[in-house]
Amino acid sequence: MSPRSSRFSLSHRAILIWVVCLAALSVGARNFEDGITLDGPFYASIARNILRSGNWFTLNSGIPDLNPFYGNPHLGFWVFALWLKILPAADWALRIVGHLYYVAFLSLFFLYVRRKSSEKIAVVSVILLWSWFQFSNPHSNVYLDPGALFWGALSVFLWDRDRPNPSAGVALGLCALYKSMTFVGFLPALALITFQRRAWRRAVLALLAFITPVGLYALALRSSPEPDFLAKYWSVQITHRFARIWSVANLFAFEYWRQFLYYSYYLAPLGLIAFRKQTRSEAVIPTVMAVPFIVIYSVSGLIGGQYLIMVLPWIAWLIALGVAEKIRVPSEKLVWGSQVIAVGLLCLAQFLPFSTHGRGLPDELDELRALSRRKEVERLYFDFPVVDTSEKWSTRSLSAATAAWYGDVTIEYPDVNRFPRAEKGAAYLLVNPLDRSAILPPLGWCRGRGNYRDASLWLPCLTYDLISKTS
């Protein structure tokens, strides 16, 4: 055993078992339930359509307003699609991808913090991060952020070694291919380490390593069905989205900082303790990792819990720097105790009377899924109130994506001036307002069995024998 490793009491095997137990509760509990939210169903539909069509470059979402999709590069969708080659197209299958990223990130995060600070600080950092549900939740959804975090952080971990590893450039390139411009948030830390180590020659090798996957991706696009994908991405995401809302004033937006405090359980200010004299130097790296993402996301107006996934690990590290040594419990006992709690709560969760992954499917989507599986419905008219569609995600597009994923149907928006007549293989989902329900029966639509709040599913009267005709 080397002199450095002799300072540590936890073996790599013990660390992995501990992290797997933590992950089993935080992202794996009741994994077989239905329930992915926000843009998760949208990403899931794209992955399924890639696999079915065999077209790996046209990102077909199945909904009219974001089809094809140019909002993110392809790598994350390819990972999900490849996963669906092995497992069925279901929530539980795709959530496993985030589960694996969670285990991989927490394990590497622990080893890195332990090497840079101490084992006690690493243990406290991981326990804090594990306790924050907003860090775990994106990993139990179908999001691209977990993959971007893992590859971007891995690039820093590989570069911040005794001899910086140029393969950090490959990891950073994979981060860029996962979530586009997110990789920029890791550049300040990489630049700082390069300056500290005077690793200029290795930096050139790392740059070449970064260009390799990105360049191969760009070349593949040129000969694909989407040769101008990158230009369209820039137009959609930068020119027509972020460029319109970027503002330094957003850095001081109350709602951003309210969520920042709320999702850290109001513990984030404890990170300031790390800047006391004896720990100030250790606080540099986590600070340089956290601040760029705070700036990037806040000035871009990206206020939402899932965006904090890039910030919370480094905040946990800063808090641990300030408070870990005040905790008198040995590292081994903290690990053992949190492991027991995780396994115990995981067992208890199986008997709790509420859903872990949301409220479950509305009746009409459950009915639609059953009809789709029987090949009775292939297309859905999604009747949603008129909304502002200038944003990447509108309420209508998110709701339509959920129907597309669970119903396994192609979405169409009906023309409110000329409602469609009922036809075989079609269904009509009326979300609001309810006064339109009087228009549908004369056109051959009959109301289905499901009724959830104000929404209702309508099907062709003559081809569906399990519904009663609306009088």
Tab-separated table of C-alpha atoms in Angstrom:
chain	number	residue	atom	x	y	z
A	1	MET	CA	0.000	0.000	0.000
A	2	SER	CA	1.340	3.405	-0.961
A	3	PRO	CA	1.927	6.115	1.664
A	4	ARG	CA	-0.942	8.160	0.246
A	5	SER	CA	-3.483	5.303	0.312
A	6	SER	CA	-2.481	4.387	3.889
A	7	ARG	CA	-4.200	7.566	5.051
A	8	PHE	CA	-7.562	6.189	3.932
A	9	SER	CA	-9.672	3.637	5.792
A	10	LEU	CA	-12.220	2.924	3.031
A	11	SER	CA	-11.279	0.547	0.225
A	12	HIS	CA	-12.530	1.032	-3.311
A	13	ARG	CA	-14.803	-1.975	-2.842
A	14	ALA	CA	-16.342	-0.524	0.323
A	15	ILE	CA	-16.881	2.821	-1.426
A	16	LEU	CA	-18.649	1.187	-4.365
A	17	ILE	CA	-20.931	-0.890	-2.122
A	18	TRP	CA	-21.777	2.231	-0.113
A	19	VAL	CA	-22.576	4.318	-3.190
A	20	VAL	CA	-24.671	1.516	-4.716
A	21	CYS	CA	-26.717	1.344	-1.504
A	22	LEU	CA	-27.216	5.118	-1.499
A	23	ALA	CA	-28.245	5.060	-5.157
A	24	ALA	CA	-30.662	2.175	-4.605
A	25	LEU	CA	-32.775	4.511	-2.476
A	26	SER	CA	-32.229	7.917	-4.041
A	27	VAL	CA	-32.677	6.947	-7.705
A	28	GLY	CA	-33.652	3.267	-7.700
A	29	ALA	CA	-36.556	3.061	-5.246
A	30	ARG	CA	-39.676	1.598	-6.895
A	31	ASN	CA	-38.032	1.848	-10.271
A	32	PHE	CA	-40.760	-0.177	-11.984
A	33	GLU	CA	-43.414	2.479	-11.402
A	34	ASP	CA	-44.594	4.660	-14.247
A	35	GLY	CA	-43.517	8.245	-13.975
A	36	ILE	CA	-41.097	10.487	-15.848
A	37	THR	CA	-41.825	14.193	-15.994
A	38	LEU	CA	-41.204	17.461	-17.845
A	39	ASP	CA	-38.954	16.858	-20.880
A	40	GLY	CA	-38.288	13.211	-19.915
A	41	PRO	CA	-41.139	11.789	-22.067
A	42	PHE	CA	-39.996	13.974	-24.966
A	43	TYR	CA	-36.442	12.601	-24.847
A	44	ALA	CA	-37.769	9.067	-24.377
A	45	SER	CA	-39.965	9.371	-27.482
A	46	ILE	CA	-36.998	10.559	-29.561
A	47	ALA	CA	-34.919	7.564	-28.435
A	48	ARG	CA	-37.716	5.134	-29.283
A	49	ASN	CA	-38.255	6.720	-32.697
A	50	ILE	CA	-34.520	6.535	-33.459
A	51	LEU	CA	-34.533	2.826	-32.757
A	52	ARG	CA	-37.675	2.127	-34.760
A	53	SER	CA	-36.796	4.229	-37.793
A	54	GLY	CA	-33.134	3.309	-37.970
A	55	ASN	CA	-32.422	7.000	-38.636
A	56	TRP	CA	-29.900	7.991	-35.966
A	57	PHE	CA	-29.591	11.624	-36.997
A	58	THR	CA	-33.145	12.957	-37.443
A	59	LEU	CA	-34.481	13.525	-33.922
A	60	ASN	CA	-38.160	12.732	-34.361
A	61	SER	CA	-40.129	13.663	-31.263
A	62	GLY	CA	-43.548	12.616	-32.516
A	63	ILE	CA	-45.093	16.027	-31.733
A	64	PRO	CA	-45.585	18.762	-34.350
A	65	ASP	CA	-43.959	21.797	-32.702
A	66	LEU	CA	-40.582	20.184	-31.978
A	67	ASN	CA	-40.121	17.808	-34.858
A	68	PRO	CA	-37.351	17.422	-35.897
A	69	PHE	CA	-35.680	18.509	-32.679
A	70	TYR	CA	-32.554	20.681	-32.871
A	71	GLY	CA	-32.195	21.586	-29.204
A	72	ASN	CA	-29.353	19.227	-28.220
A	73	PRO	CA	-26.670	17.086	-29.868
A	74	HIS	CA	-27.246	13.397	-30.472
A	75	LEU	CA	-25.080	11.500	-28.001
A	76	GLY	CA	-27.559	11.350	-25.116
A	77	PHE	CA	-30.339	10.195	-27.437
A	78	TRP	CA	-28.065	7.562	-28.928
A	79	VAL	CA	-27.272	6.212	-25.459
A	80	PHE	CA	-30.981	5.925	-24.646
A	81	ALA	CA	-31.740	4.346	-28.029
A	82	LEU	CA	-28.946	1.777	-27.659
A	83	TRP	CA	-30.274	0.962	-24.196
A	84	LEU	CA	-33.696	0.272	-25.727
A	85	LYS	CA	-32.062	-2.319	-27.983
A	86	ILE	CA	-31.563	-4.349	-24.812
A	87	LEU	CA	-34.609	-3.467	-22.716
A	88	PRO	CA	-38.229	-2.583	-23.553
A	89	ALA	CA	-39.320	1.001	-24.186
A	90	ALA	CA	-40.504	1.763	-20.666
A	91	ASP	CA	-39.845	4.298	-17.926
A	92	TRP	CA	-38.008	1.822	-15.725
A	93	ALA	CA	-35.625	0.799	-18.510
A	94	LEU	CA	-34.545	4.325	-19.406
A	95	ARG	CA	-34.224	5.375	-15.758
A	96	ILE	CA	-31.445	2.813	-15.365
A	97	VAL	CA	-29.186	5.017	-17.515
A	98	GLY	CA	-29.435	7.821	-14.954
A	99	HIS	CA	-28.955	5.274	-12.171
A	100	LEU	CA	-25.653	4.152	-13.669
A	101	TYR	CA	-24.492	7.746	-14.107
A	102	TYR	CA	-25.403	8.460	-10.477
A	103	VAL	CA	-23.299	5.572	-9.177
A	104	ALA	CA	-20.391	6.423	-11.478
A	105	PHE	CA	-20.400	10.123	-10.621
A	106	LEU	CA	-20.727	9.703	-6.840
A	107	SER	CA	-17.917	7.133	-6.817
A	108	LEU	CA	-15.513	9.333	-8.787
A	109	PHE	CA	-16.622	12.446	-6.903
A	110	PHE	CA	-15.799	10.746	-3.602
A	111	LEU	CA	-12.354	9.627	-4.775
A	112	TYR	CA	-11.542	13.077	-6.151
A	113	VAL	CA	-12.654	14.981	-3.043
A	114	ARG	CA	-10.834	12.508	-0.823
A	115	ARG	CA	-7.620	13.054	-2.751
A	116	LYS	CA	-7.981	16.855	-2.789
A	117	SER	CA	-9.232	17.293	0.783
A	118	SER	CA	-9.696	14.342	3.148
A	119	GLU	CA	-11.699	11.170	3.536
A	120	LYS	CA	-13.967	12.759	6.141
A	121	ILE	CA	-14.728	15.708	3.871
A	122	ALA	CA	-15.422	13.320	0.970
A	123	VAL	CA	-17.832	11.261	3.078
A	124	VAL	CA	-19.733	14.339	4.276
A	125	SER	CA	-19.838	15.746	0.723
A	126	VAL	CA	-21.390	12.568	-0.659
A	127	ILE	CA	-23.925	12.256	2.173
A	128	LEU	CA	-24.983	15.871	1.677
A	129	LEU	CA	-25.336	15.393	-2.071
A	130	TRP	CA	-27.261	12.170	-1.556
A	131	SER	CA	-29.684	13.889	0.830
A	132	TRP	CA	-30.593	16.601	-1.710
A	133	PHE	CA	-33.540	15.227	-3.646
A	134	GLN	CA	-33.075	17.704	-6.469
A	135	PHE	CA	-29.717	16.161	-7.290
A	136	SER	CA	-31.176	12.651	-7.271
A	137	ASN	CA	-34.406	13.425	-9.136
A	138	PRO	CA	-32.839	14.244	-12.538
A	139	HIS	CA	-30.988	10.926	-12.342
A	140	SER	CA	-34.282	9.054	-11.887
A	141	ASN	CA	-35.787	10.795	-14.901
A	142	VAL	CA	-34.898	10.607	-18.599
A	143	TYR	CA	-32.650	13.668	-18.721
A	144	LEU	CA	-29.444	14.536	-20.545
A	145	ASP	CA	-27.973	16.464	-17.595
A	146	PRO	CA	-26.625	13.425	-15.660
A	147	GLY	CA	-24.544	12.335	-18.632
A	148	ALA	CA	-23.230	15.849	-19.200
A	149	LEU	CA	-22.296	16.177	-15.518
A	150	PHE	CA	-20.468	12.855	-15.471
A	151	TRP	CA	-18.384	13.426	-18.595
A	152	GLY	CA	-17.633	17.055	-17.785
A	153	ALA	CA	-16.609	16.296	-14.204
A	154	LEU	CA	-14.573	13.311	-15.392
A	155	SER	CA	-12.587	15.652	-17.632
A	156	VAL	CA	-11.621	17.733	-14.571
A	157	PHE	CA	-10.857	14.643	-12.457
A	158	LEU	CA	-8.581	13.248	-15.176
A	159	TRP	CA	-6.839	16.581	-15.754
A	160	ASP	CA	-6.240	17.301	-12.069
A	161	ARG	CA	-3.740	14.503	-11.507
A	162	ASP	CA	-0.038	14.524	-10.713
A	163	ARG	CA	0.445	14.369	-14.472
A	164	PRO	CA	-2.627	15.785	-16.264
A	165	ASN	CA	-4.167	13.118	-18.465
A	166	PRO	CA	-4.867	14.341	-22.029
A	167	SER	CA	-7.799	11.905	-22.260
A	168	ALA	CA	-9.619	14.572	-20.254
A	169	GLY	CA	-10.186	16.183	-23.643
A	170	VAL	CA	-12.142	13.151	-24.851
A	171	ALA	CA	-14.343	13.277	-21.743
A	172	LEU	CA	-14.981	16.995	-22.274
A	173	GLY	CA	-15.845	16.306	-25.918
A	174	LEU	CA	-18.396	13.694	-24.839
A	175	CYS	CA	-19.869	16.274	-22.458
A	176	ALA	CA	-20.290	18.658	-25.405
A	177	LEU	CA	-21.942	15.943	-27.480
A	178	TYR	CA	-24.308	15.223	-24.597
A	179	LYS	CA	-25.553	18.716	-23.703
A	180	SER	CA	-23.976	21.121	-26.175
A	181	MET	CA	-22.610	24.286	-24.530
A	182	THR	CA	-22.652	22.828	-21.004
A	183	PHE	CA	-18.986	21.899	-21.411
A	184	VAL	CA	-18.084	25.613	-21.207
A	185	GLY	CA	-18.835	25.543	-17.471
A	186	PHE	CA	-15.925	23.162	-16.889
A	187	LEU	CA	-13.367	25.250	-18.804
A	188	PRO	CA	-12.408	27.632	-15.937
A	189	ALA	CA	-11.412	24.714	-13.696
A	190	LEU	CA	-9.462	23.067	-16.513
A	191	ALA	CA	-7.715	26.367	-17.306
A	192	LEU	CA	-6.834	26.919	-13.630
A	193	ILE	CA	-5.309	23.452	-13.322
A	194	THR	CA	-3.353	23.968	-16.550
A	195	PHE	CA	-1.948	27.235	-15.203
A	196	GLN	CA	-1.091	25.719	-11.810
A	197	ARG	CA	0.692	22.710	-13.355
A	198	ARG	CA	2.218	24.651	-16.289
A	199	ALA	CA	0.883	21.780	-18.405
A	200	TRP	CA	0.914	23.671	-21.693
A	201	ARG	CA	2.148	20.832	-23.912
A	202	ARG	CA	-0.297	18.385	-22.426
A	203	ALA	CA	-3.026	20.970	-22.894
A	204	VAL	CA	-2.371	20.870	-26.646
A	205	LEU	CA	-2.794	17.082	-26.569
A	206	ALA	CA	-5.980	17.472	-24.527
A	207	LEU	CA	-7.304	19.973	-27.069
A	208	LEU	CA	-6.646	17.496	-29.871
A	209	ALA	CA	-8.359	14.815	-27.802
A	210	PHE	CA	-11.383	17.135	-27.414
A	211	ILE	CA	-11.508	17.850	-31.135
A	212	THR	CA	-11.445	14.136	-32.009
A	213	PRO	CA	-14.991	13.095	-30.890
A	214	VAL	CA	-16.440	16.507	-31.747
A	215	GLY	CA	-14.826	16.459	-35.194
A	216	LEU	CA	-15.943	12.897	-35.911
A	217	TYR	CA	-19.471	13.900	-34.916
A	218	ALA	CA	-19.402	16.917	-37.235
A	219	LEU	CA	-18.131	14.758	-40.114
A	220	ALA	CA	-20.852	12.187	-39.474
A	221	LEU	CA	-23.476	14.937	-39.600
A	222	ARG	CA	-22.242	16.144	-42.996
A	223	SER	CA	-23.043	12.780	-44.588
A	224	SER	CA	-26.240	12.232	-42.590
A	225	PRO	CA	-29.892	13.129	-43.335
A	226	GLU	CA	-29.300	16.264	-41.194
A	227	PRO	CA	-26.146	17.854	-42.685
A	228	ASP	CA	-27.052	21.322	-41.395
A	229	PHE	CA	-27.972	20.159	-37.890
A	230	LEU	CA	-25.346	22.299	-36.127
A	231	ALA	CA	-26.425	25.463	-37.951
A	232	LYS	CA	-30.047	24.784	-37.046
A	233	TYR	CA	-29.050	24.029	-33.455
A	234	TRP	CA	-27.279	27.377	-33.205
A	235	SER	CA	-30.256	29.180	-34.681
A	236	VAL	CA	-32.800	27.468	-32.416
A	237	GLN	CA	-30.886	27.452	-29.160
A	238	ILE	CA	-28.589	30.458	-29.294
A	239	THR	CA	-29.923	33.020	-31.765
A	240	HIS	CA	-33.651	32.585	-31.170
A	241	ARG	CA	-33.632	31.433	-27.566
A	242	PHE	CA	-30.775	32.350	-25.272
A	243	ALA	CA	-29.669	35.483	-27.123
A	244	ARG	CA	-33.115	36.931	-26.486
A	245	ILE	CA	-33.098	36.362	-22.736
A	246	TRP	CA	-29.424	36.606	-21.742
A	247	SER	CA	-29.047	39.353	-19.182
A	248	VAL	CA	-26.592	40.036	-16.375
A	249	ALA	CA	-29.576	41.229	-14.370
A	250	ASN	CA	-30.831	37.620	-14.324
A	251	LEU	CA	-27.885	36.800	-12.069
A	252	PHE	CA	-29.726	38.634	-9.312
A	253	ALA	CA	-33.155	37.133	-10.024
A	254	PHE	CA	-34.903	36.366	-6.755
A	255	GLU	CA	-36.461	33.147	-8.040
A	256	TYR	CA	-33.109	31.657	-9.048
A	257	TRP	CA	-31.598	32.174	-5.609
A	258	ARG	CA	-34.784	31.102	-3.857
A	259	GLN	CA	-34.641	27.763	-5.622
A	260	PHE	CA	-30.907	27.530	-5.063
A	261	LEU	CA	-31.417	27.849	-1.307
A	262	TYR	CA	-34.537	25.699	-1.216
A	263	TYR	CA	-33.003	22.755	-3.054
A	264	SER	CA	-29.893	22.851	-0.871
A	265	TYR	CA	-32.187	22.807	2.190
A	266	TYR	CA	-30.931	26.334	2.976
A	267	LEU	CA	-27.507	24.868	3.804
A	268	ALA	CA	-25.656	26.514	0.897
A	269	PRO	CA	-24.538	29.578	2.965
A	270	LEU	CA	-22.531	27.184	5.153
A	271	GLY	CA	-20.167	26.879	2.198
A	272	LEU	CA	-18.817	30.324	3.076
A	273	ILE	CA	-17.133	28.775	6.126
A	274	ALA	CA	-14.771	27.049	3.691
A	275	PHE	CA	-13.106	30.392	2.989
A	276	ARG	CA	-11.610	30.699	6.440
A	277	LYS	CA	-7.842	30.936	6.403
A	278	GLN	CA	-6.943	27.267	6.929
A	279	THR	CA	-9.215	25.912	4.194
A	280	ARG	CA	-9.188	28.756	1.696
A	281	SER	CA	-6.845	27.039	-0.752
A	282	GLU	CA	-8.920	23.850	-0.726
A	283	ALA	CA	-12.033	25.860	-1.576
A	284	VAL	CA	-10.612	27.106	-4.876
A	285	ILE	CA	-11.472	24.109	-7.075
A	286	PRO	CA	-15.099	23.615	-5.890
A	287	THR	CA	-15.642	27.369	-6.179
A	288	VAL	CA	-14.275	27.472	-9.719
A	289	MET	CA	-16.518	24.495	-10.527
A	290	ALA	CA	-19.681	26.029	-9.050
A	291	VAL	CA	-19.518	29.705	-10.003
A	292	PRO	CA	-19.402	29.306	-13.827
A	293	PHE	CA	-22.541	27.174	-13.824
A	294	ILE	CA	-24.336	29.576	-11.495
A	295	VAL	CA	-23.507	32.409	-13.886
A	296	ILE	CA	-24.287	30.481	-17.095
A	297	TYR	CA	-27.661	29.194	-15.972
A	298	SER	CA	-28.835	32.299	-14.144
A	299	VAL	CA	-28.026	34.820	-16.896
A	300	SER	CA	-29.651	32.444	-19.409
A	301	GLY	CA	-32.858	32.509	-17.400
A	302	LEU	CA	-32.697	28.749	-16.801
A	303	ILE	CA	-34.448	28.574	-13.463
A	304	GLY	CA	-35.345	25.030	-12.544
A	305	GLY	CA	-34.265	22.314	-10.202
A	306	GLN	CA	-32.749	20.111	-12.905
A	307	TYR	CA	-30.209	22.816	-13.805
A	308	LEU	CA	-28.804	22.792	-10.267
A	309	ILE	CA	-27.414	19.309	-10.878
A	310	MET	CA	-24.286	21.033	-12.215
A	311	VAL	CA	-23.910	23.198	-9.102
A	312	LEU	CA	-24.939	21.111	-6.095
A	313	PRO	CA	-21.908	18.731	-5.993
A	314	TRP	CA	-19.467	21.603	-5.591
A	315	ILE	CA	-21.685	23.339	-3.022
A	316	ALA	CA	-21.763	20.096	-1.011
A	317	TRP	CA	-17.973	19.996	-1.140
A	318	LEU	CA	-17.690	23.600	0.082
A	319	ILE	CA	-20.088	22.929	2.960
A	320	ALA	CA	-18.149	19.802	3.924
A	321	LEU	CA	-14.898	21.802	3.932
A	322	GLY	CA	-16.413	24.070	6.562
A	323	VAL	CA	-18.236	21.599	8.795
A	324	ALA	CA	-16.816	18.081	8.304
A	325	GLU	CA	-14.073	18.325	10.902
A	326	LYS	CA	-16.611	19.479	13.486
A	327	ILE	CA	-18.455	16.185	13.100
A	328	ARG	CA	-16.893	13.849	15.668
A	329	VAL	CA	-18.316	10.651	14.168
A	330	PRO	CA	-15.609	8.659	12.312
A	331	SER	CA	-15.883	8.309	8.541
A	332	GLU	CA	-16.477	4.563	8.758
A	333	LYS	CA	-19.470	5.041	11.034
A	334	LEU	CA	-20.927	7.756	8.801
A	335	VAL	CA	-20.632	5.416	5.836
A	336	TRP	CA	-22.105	2.470	7.732
A	337	GLY	CA	-24.939	4.544	9.194
A	338	SER	CA	-25.981	6.129	5.888
A	339	GLN	CA	-25.759	2.727	4.208
A	340	VAL	CA	-28.092	1.158	6.778
A	341	ILE	CA	-30.514	4.088	6.499
A	342	ALA	CA	-30.552	3.817	2.696
A	343	VAL	CA	-31.257	0.074	2.698
A	344	GLY	CA	-33.838	0.404	5.480
A	345	LEU	CA	-35.740	3.197	3.745
A	346	LEU	CA	-35.530	1.325	0.444
A	347	CYS	CA	-37.314	-1.631	2.039
A	348	LEU	CA	-39.851	0.648	3.721
A	349	ALA	CA	-40.587	2.443	0.436
A	350	GLN	CA	-42.032	-0.764	-1.014
A	351	PHE	CA	-44.906	-0.583	1.472
A	352	LEU	CA	-45.635	3.146	1.487
A	353	PRO	CA	-49.126	4.032	0.169
A	354	PHE	CA	-47.952	6.680	-2.302
A	355	SER	CA	-46.094	6.731	-5.598
A	356	THR	CA	-42.381	7.494	-5.678
A	357	HIS	CA	-42.338	8.680	-9.295
A	358	GLY	CA	-45.281	11.070	-9.370
A	359	ARG	CA	-49.015	10.464	-9.375
A	360	GLY	CA	-49.072	7.711	-11.967
A	361	LEU	CA	-50.740	7.867	-15.363
A	362	PRO	CA	-54.063	9.668	-15.886
A	363	ASP	CA	-56.885	7.310	-16.834
A	364	GLU	CA	-57.020	8.467	-20.438
A	365	LEU	CA	-53.300	7.918	-21.041
A	366	ASP	CA	-53.509	4.477	-19.469
A	367	GLU	CA	-56.446	3.706	-21.758
A	368	LEU	CA	-54.643	5.170	-24.767
A	369	ARG	CA	-51.581	3.008	-24.064
A	370	ALA	CA	-53.757	-0.128	-23.927
A	371	LEU	CA	-55.414	0.781	-27.230
A	372	SER	CA	-52.034	1.467	-28.845
A	373	ARG	CA	-50.672	-1.888	-27.728
A	374	ARG	CA	-53.683	-3.548	-29.378
A	375	LYS	CA	-52.895	-1.571	-32.576
A	376	GLU	CA	-56.280	0.161	-32.423
A	377	VAL	CA	-54.871	3.704	-32.160
A	378	GLU	CA	-51.843	5.098	-33.988
A	379	ARG	CA	-52.590	8.833	-34.129
A	380	LEU	CA	-53.837	11.233	-31.478
A	381	TYR	CA	-55.487	14.611	-32.002
A	382	PHE	CA	-54.228	16.569	-29.015
A	383	ASP	CA	-56.640	19.403	-28.272
A	384	PHE	CA	-54.899	21.834	-25.927
A	385	PRO	CA	-55.660	25.499	-25.176
A	386	VAL	CA	-53.752	27.981	-27.357
A	387	VAL	CA	-50.474	28.818	-25.646
A	388	ASP	CA	-47.294	30.772	-26.331
A	389	THR	CA	-45.018	28.478	-28.346
A	390	SER	CA	-42.063	30.857	-28.608
A	391	GLU	CA	-40.179	28.949	-25.912
A	392	LYS	CA	-38.395	25.656	-26.516
A	393	TRP	CA	-40.811	23.969	-24.124
A	394	SER	CA	-44.414	25.132	-23.985
A	395	THR	CA	-47.053	23.626	-21.719
A	396	ARG	CA	-48.677	22.146	-24.792
A	397	SER	CA	-45.499	20.523	-26.128
A	398	LEU	CA	-44.630	18.997	-22.737
A	399	SER	CA	-48.146	17.608	-22.326
A	400	ALA	CA	-48.216	16.333	-25.910
A	401	ALA	CA	-44.832	14.628	-25.423
A	402	THR	CA	-46.215	12.779	-22.408
A	403	ALA	CA	-49.147	11.543	-24.499
A	404	ALA	CA	-46.788	10.555	-27.339
A	405	TRP	CA	-44.502	8.559	-25.045
A	406	TYR	CA	-47.089	6.705	-22.970
A	407	GLY	CA	-49.667	6.357	-25.723
A	408	ASP	CA	-47.016	5.410	-28.300
A	409	VAL	CA	-48.823	7.521	-30.890
A	410	THR	CA	-48.084	10.320	-33.344
A	411	ILE	CA	-49.469	13.656	-32.180
A	412	GLU	CA	-51.464	16.063	-34.336
A	413	TYR	CA	-52.975	19.365	-33.259
A	414	PRO	CA	-56.560	19.752	-34.553
A	415	ASP	CA	-57.650	22.812	-36.457
A	416	VAL	CA	-60.116	24.498	-34.104
A	417	ASN	CA	-61.913	26.004	-37.081
A	418	ARG	CA	-62.456	22.613	-38.642
A	419	PHE	CA	-62.570	19.739	-36.194
A	420	PRO	CA	-61.566	16.322	-37.602
A	421	ARG	CA	-64.104	13.602	-38.182
A	422	ALA	CA	-63.620	10.302	-36.406
A	423	GLU	CA	-61.596	7.777	-38.371
A	424	LYS	CA	-60.142	4.357	-37.763
A	425	GLY	CA	-56.811	4.338	-35.924
A	426	ALA	CA	-57.302	7.829	-34.483
A	427	ALA	CA	-58.176	9.159	-31.024
A	428	TYR	CA	-58.979	12.634	-29.735
A	429	LEU	CA	-57.729	13.907	-26.374
A	430	LEU	CA	-59.693	16.917	-25.202
A	431	VAL	CA	-57.812	18.713	-22.436
A	432	ASN	CA	-59.796	21.967	-22.207
A	433	PRO	CA	-62.252	23.640	-22.536
A	434	LEU	CA	-65.036	21.153	-21.853
A	435	ASP	CA	-67.594	23.026	-23.980
A	436	ARG	CA	-65.947	21.495	-27.067
A	437	SER	CA	-67.288	18.118	-26.027
A	438	ALA	CA	-70.618	19.044	-27.653
A	439	ILE	CA	-68.865	19.361	-31.026
A	440	LEU	CA	-67.365	15.856	-31.101
A	441	PRO	CA	-70.366	13.439	-31.080
A	442	PRO	CA	-71.815	14.705	-34.392
A	443	LEU	CA	-68.398	14.041	-35.945
A	444	GLY	CA	-68.460	10.383	-34.914
A	445	TRP	CA	-66.476	10.632	-31.683
A	446	CYS	CA	-67.575	8.839	-28.515
A	447	ARG	CA	-66.174	9.400	-25.052
A	448	GLY	CA	-63.883	6.719	-23.642
A	449	ARG	CA	-64.031	5.239	-20.183
A	450	GLY	CA	-61.260	7.301	-18.632
A	451	ASN	CA	-61.935	10.687	-17.081
A	452	TYR	CA	-59.203	12.534	-15.208
A	453	ARG	CA	-59.957	16.023	-13.973
A	454	ASP	CA	-61.039	18.053	-16.990
A	455	ALA	CA	-59.465	15.906	-19.706
A	456	SER	CA	-61.251	13.214	-21.680
A	457	LEU	CA	-60.365	10.681	-24.363
A	458	TRP	CA	-62.613	10.281	-27.394
A	459	LEU	CA	-62.564	7.429	-29.909
A	460	PRO	CA	-64.430	6.518	-33.126
A	461	CYS	CA	-67.844	5.245	-32.034
A	462	LEU	CA	-68.120	2.386	-34.528
A	463	THR	CA	-64.700	0.851	-33.926
A	464	TYR	CA	-64.514	0.897	-30.143
A	465	ASP	CA	-66.934	-1.409	-28.349
A	466	LEU	CA	-65.946	-0.617	-24.745
A	467	ILE	CA	-67.340	2.894	-24.569
A	468	SER	CA	-70.847	4.227	-24.167
A	469	LYS	CA	-72.040	6.783	-26.672
A	470	THR	CA	-72.385	10.281	-25.223
A	471	SER	CA	-75.969	11.450	-25.331
